[in-house]
Coordinates of C-alpha atoms and ligand atoms in Angstrom, one line a residue:
M1 CA 21.0 8.9 2.3
E2 CA 19.4 9.2 5.7
L3 CA 16.9 6.3 5.3
G4 CA 16.2 6.3 9.1
D5 CA 14.6 9.8 8.8
L6 CA 12.1 8.7 6.1
R7 CA 8.7 8.2 7.7
A8 CA 5.2 7.7 6.3
D9 CA 2.2 8.6 8.4
Y10 CA -0.9 6.4 7.9
E11 CA -4.2 8.1 8.2
H12 CA -6.3 5.2 7.0
A13 CA -9.6 3.9 8.5
G14 CA -9.0 0.9 10.8
L15 CA -10.0 -2.7 10.8
K16 CA -12.5 -4.1 13.2
E17 CA -12.7 -7.9 13.8
T18 CA -16.5 -7.6 13.6
E19 CA -16.5 -5.9 10.2
M20 CA -14.0 -8.3 8.6
L21 CA -15.6 -10.9 6.3
G22 CA -15.9 -14.4 7.7
D23 CA -13.9 -15.9 4.8
P24 CA -10.5 -14.4 4.3
V25 CA -10.5 -15.2 0.6
D26 CA -13.6 -12.9 0.3
Q27 CA -11.8 -10.3 2.4
F28 CA -8.7 -10.6 0.2
K29 CA -10.8 -10.3 -3.0
E30 CA -12.3 -7.1 -1.6
W31 CA -9.0 -5.5 -0.9
L32 CA -7.5 -6.7 -4.3
Q33 CA -10.5 -5.2 -6.1
Q34 CA -9.9 -1.9 -4.3
A35 CA -6.3 -1.9 -5.3
I36 CA -7.2 -2.7 -9.0
D37 CA -9.8 0.1 -9.0
H38 CA -7.3 2.7 -7.7
P39 CA -6.6 5.3 -10.3
L40 CA -3.0 4.3 -10.3
G41 CA -3.9 0.6 -10.3
D42 CA -1.8 -0.4 -13.3
W43 CA 1.2 1.5 -12.1
F44 CA 1.1 -0.2 -8.7
E45 CA 0.8 -3.7 -10.2
P46 CA -1.9 -4.7 -7.7
T47 CA -1.5 -8.4 -8.5
A48 CA 2.3 -8.4 -7.8
M49 CA 3.2 -10.5 -4.8
T50 CA 6.3 -11.5 -3.1
L51 CA 6.6 -15.3 -3.1
A52 CA 8.9 -16.8 -0.4
T53 CA 10.1 -20.3 -0.7
A54 CA 12.8 -22.3 1.1
T55 CA 15.1 -25.2 0.6
P56 CA 14.4 -28.2 2.9
D57 CA 17.3 -27.1 5.1
G58 CA 15.7 -23.7 5.6
M59 CA 17.5 -21.3 3.2
P60 CA 14.8 -18.8 2.1
S61 CA 14.5 -16.9 -1.1
A62 CA 11.9 -14.4 -2.3
R63 CA 10.9 -12.9 -5.6
I64 CA 7.9 -11.1 -7.1
V65 CA 5.4 -13.1 -9.2
L66 CA 1.9 -12.1 -10.5
L67 CA -1.3 -13.5 -9.1
K68 CA -3.2 -14.9 -12.0
D69 CA -6.2 -16.4 -10.4
I70 CA -8.0 -17.1 -7.2
D71 CA -9.7 -20.4 -8.0
A72 CA -13.0 -21.9 -6.8
K73 CA -11.2 -23.6 -3.9
G74 CA -9.7 -20.3 -2.8
R75 CA -6.2 -21.2 -4.0
M76 CA -3.8 -18.5 -5.2
V77 CA -2.5 -19.3 -8.7
F78 CA 0.6 -18.1 -10.4
F79 CA 2.7 -19.3 -13.4
T80 CA 6.4 -19.8 -13.8
S81 CA 9.1 -22.2 -14.8
Y82 CA 9.1 -25.5 -12.9
S83 CA 12.9 -25.7 -13.3
S84 CA 13.6 -22.3 -11.8
Q85 CA 15.0 -21.7 -8.3
K86 CA 11.5 -21.4 -6.9
G87 CA 10.5 -24.6 -8.8
D88 CA 13.5 -26.5 -7.3
N89 CA 12.5 -25.2 -3.8
L90 CA 8.9 -26.1 -4.2
A91 CA 9.6 -29.6 -5.5
A92 CA 11.6 -30.3 -2.3
N93 CA 9.6 -28.2 0.1
P94 CA 6.0 -27.3 -0.9
R95 CA 5.5 -24.8 1.8
A96 CA 5.5 -21.1 0.8
A97 CA 4.4 -17.6 1.8
L98 CA 3.0 -14.7 -0.3
C99 CA 3.1 -11.0 0.6
F100 CA 1.1 -8.2 -1.1
Y101 CA 1.8 -4.5 -0.4
W102 CA -0.7 -1.9 -1.5
G103 CA 1.1 1.3 -0.4
Q104 CA -1.7 3.5 -1.8
F105 CA -3.9 2.2 1.0
G106 CA -1.2 1.5 3.6
R107 CA -2.0 -2.2 3.4
Q108 CA -0.2 -5.5 3.5
V109 CA -1.6 -9.0 3.2
R110 CA 0.5 -12.1 4.2
I111 CA -0.6 -15.6 3.2
E112 CA 1.0 -18.9 4.2
G113 CA 0.2 -22.3 3.0
T114 CA 1.2 -25.3 0.9
I115 CA 1.7 -25.3 -2.9
E116 CA 1.0 -27.8 -5.6
K117 CA 1.2 -27.7 -9.4
T118 CA -2.0 -26.8 -11.2
S119 CA -3.3 -29.3 -13.7
R120 CA -1.7 -29.3 -17.1
A121 CA -5.1 -28.2 -18.6
I122 CA -5.0 -25.0 -16.5
S123 CA -1.4 -24.3 -17.5
E124 CA -2.3 -24.9 -21.2
A125 CA -5.3 -22.6 -20.9
Y126 CA -3.3 -19.8 -19.4
F127 CA -0.3 -20.3 -21.7
S128 CA -2.4 -20.1 -24.8
S129 CA -4.0 -16.8 -23.5
R130 CA -0.6 -15.1 -23.2
P131 CA 0.7 -12.9 -26.0
R132 CA 2.7 -14.8 -28.5
A133 CA 5.9 -12.9 -27.6
S134 CA 5.5 -14.0 -24.0
Q135 CA 5.0 -17.6 -25.1
L136 CA 8.2 -17.5 -27.2
G137 CA 10.0 -15.9 -24.3
A138 CA 9.1 -18.8 -22.1
V139 CA 10.2 -21.3 -24.7
A140 CA 13.5 -19.4 -25.3
S141 CA 14.5 -18.9 -21.6
D142 CA 15.9 -21.5 -19.2
Q143 CA 14.7 -19.5 -16.2
S144 CA 17.2 -19.2 -13.3
R145 CA 20.0 -21.1 -15.1
V146 CA 23.3 -19.4 -15.9
I147 CA 23.6 -18.2 -19.5
A148 CA 26.8 -17.2 -21.1
S149 CA 25.5 -13.9 -22.7
R150 CA 22.5 -11.8 -23.6
D151 CA 23.3 -12.6 -27.3
L152 CA 22.7 -16.3 -26.7
L153 CA 19.3 -15.5 -25.2
E154 CA 18.4 -13.4 -28.2
Q155 CA 19.6 -16.2 -30.5
S156 CA 17.5 -18.7 -28.5
L157 CA 14.4 -16.4 -29.1
A158 CA 15.2 -16.1 -32.8
D159 CA 15.5 -19.9 -33.0
A160 CA 12.1 -20.3 -31.3
E161 CA 10.5 -17.8 -33.7
L162 CA 11.8 -19.7 -36.6
K163 CA 10.8 -23.1 -35.2
Y164 CA 7.2 -22.1 -34.6
A165 CA 6.8 -19.7 -37.5
G166 CA 3.1 -19.6 -38.5
G167 CA 2.1 -22.3 -35.9
A168 CA 1.0 -22.4 -32.3
V169 CA 3.7 -22.2 -29.6
P170 CA 3.4 -25.3 -27.4
L171 CA 3.5 -25.1 -23.6
P172 CA 7.0 -26.0 -22.5
E173 CA 7.2 -29.2 -20.4
D174 CA 8.7 -27.4 -17.5
W175 CA 6.4 -24.4 -17.4
G176 CA 3.0 -24.0 -15.7
G177 CA 1.0 -23.0 -12.8
Y178 CA 1.3 -23.4 -9.0
A179 CA -1.7 -23.1 -6.6
L180 CA -1.2 -22.1 -3.0
T181 CA -3.8 -23.4 -0.5
P182 CA -3.8 -20.8 2.3
A183 CA -3.7 -21.9 5.9
K184 CA -3.2 -18.4 7.3
F185 CA -3.9 -14.9 6.2
E186 CA -2.9 -11.6 7.9
F187 CA -4.5 -8.3 6.9
W188 CA -2.4 -5.3 8.0
Q189 CA -3.7 -1.8 7.9
G190 CA -1.3 1.0 8.7
R191 CA -2.7 3.4 11.3
R192 CA -1.6 6.6 13.1
N193 CA 1.2 6.5 15.7
R194 CA 2.3 3.0 14.6
L195 CA -0.8 1.5 16.2
H196 CA -1.5 -0.5 13.1
D197 CA -4.3 -3.1 12.8
R198 CA -3.3 -6.7 12.3
I199 CA -6.1 -9.2 11.8
V200 CA -5.1 -12.9 11.4
Y201 CA -7.2 -15.8 10.1
R202 CA -6.1 -19.3 10.9
R203 CA -7.7 -22.3 9.3
S204 CA -9.4 -24.5 11.9
G205 CA -11.0 -27.4 10.1
E206 CA -13.5 -26.1 7.7
A207 CA -13.8 -22.7 9.5
W208 CA -11.4 -19.8 10.1
A209 CA -10.5 -18.5 13.5
I210 CA -10.0 -14.7 13.6
E211 CA -7.5 -13.0 16.0
R212 CA -5.9 -9.6 16.4
L213 CA -2.1 -9.3 16.7
G214 CA -0.1 -6.5 18.3
P215 CA 1.5 -4.2 15.7
Ligands
FMN1 C1 6.5 -7.1 -11.3 C2 7.2 -8.5 -11.6 C3 6.4 -9.6 -11.9 C4 6.9 -10.8 -12.2 N1 6.1 -11.9 -12.5 C5 6.6 -13.1 -12.6 C6 5.7 -14.2 -12.8 O1 4.5 -14.1 -12.8 N2 6.3 -15.5 -13.0 C7 7.6 -15.6 -13.0 O2 8.1 -16.8 -13.2 N3 8.5 -14.6 -12.8 C8 8.0 -13.4 -12.6 N4 8.8 -12.3 -12.3 C9 10.3 -12.6 -12.2 C10 10.6 -13.2 -10.9 O3 10.7 -12.1 -9.9 C11 12.0 -13.9 -10.9 O4 13.0 -13.1 -11.4 C12 11.9 -15.2 -11.7 O5 10.7 -15.9 -11.6 C13 13.1 -16.2 -11.3 O6 12.9 -16.5 -9.9 P1 13.7 -17.7 -9.2 O7 15.0 -17.8 -9.8 O8 13.7 -17.4 -7.7 O9 12.9 -18.9 -9.5 C14 8.3 -11.0 -12.0 C15 9.1 -10.0 -11.6 C16 8.6 -8.7 -11.4 C17 9.4 -7.6 -10.9

């Protein structure tokens, strides 16, 4: 494979500081909506984002999770197991980064900030909206812990099905939401000749300062 020879050319319209919305959350919502509205929106999983966390001594790790809400405070919300690797990282070091890639538009958005757990009520509301099979899956799986075999996982699911047969599946103690409060956004638009546009918003008190970065 000659990966070095693979090259995409970006012929997209550019970003102008003066045309970017004053609030990066609004700008983000606009780009996300465009990604959702794309004819291949489902296929591209527009809400899929890379979540980067790190241990307190700086060992990073990254994985994809799904954005499930942008709340009234402009926080980016996702759901997971609190006892997973990311959960362990965030308990010890609540700083994290998100990265979205919408290749159909040659766009990337990077977000950095601090993370806290959502309220139990928010986790309950989301958990109860999930399909029953997903609820049972969350109950049955000890996310990110070593398991001896696939069979044991299937058995654990069968046990959960039996235990909650006919009744509601309760939200597991160690499962719920996290909300990231952004301190920085970067909007990246691929352009011709590698002269890409990069517009950064940094929180400065209640306002946002906007700057352009070299590509
Ligand atoms: C498209 C996609 C969406 C995913 N969405 C989630 C999610 O919303 N929540 C979650 O806990 N894991 C999600 N995962 C699985 C995670 O990438 C990861 O395997 C899991 O959360 C364990 O990560 P950790 O061991 O770093 O904590 C998703 C994976 C993919 C590929």
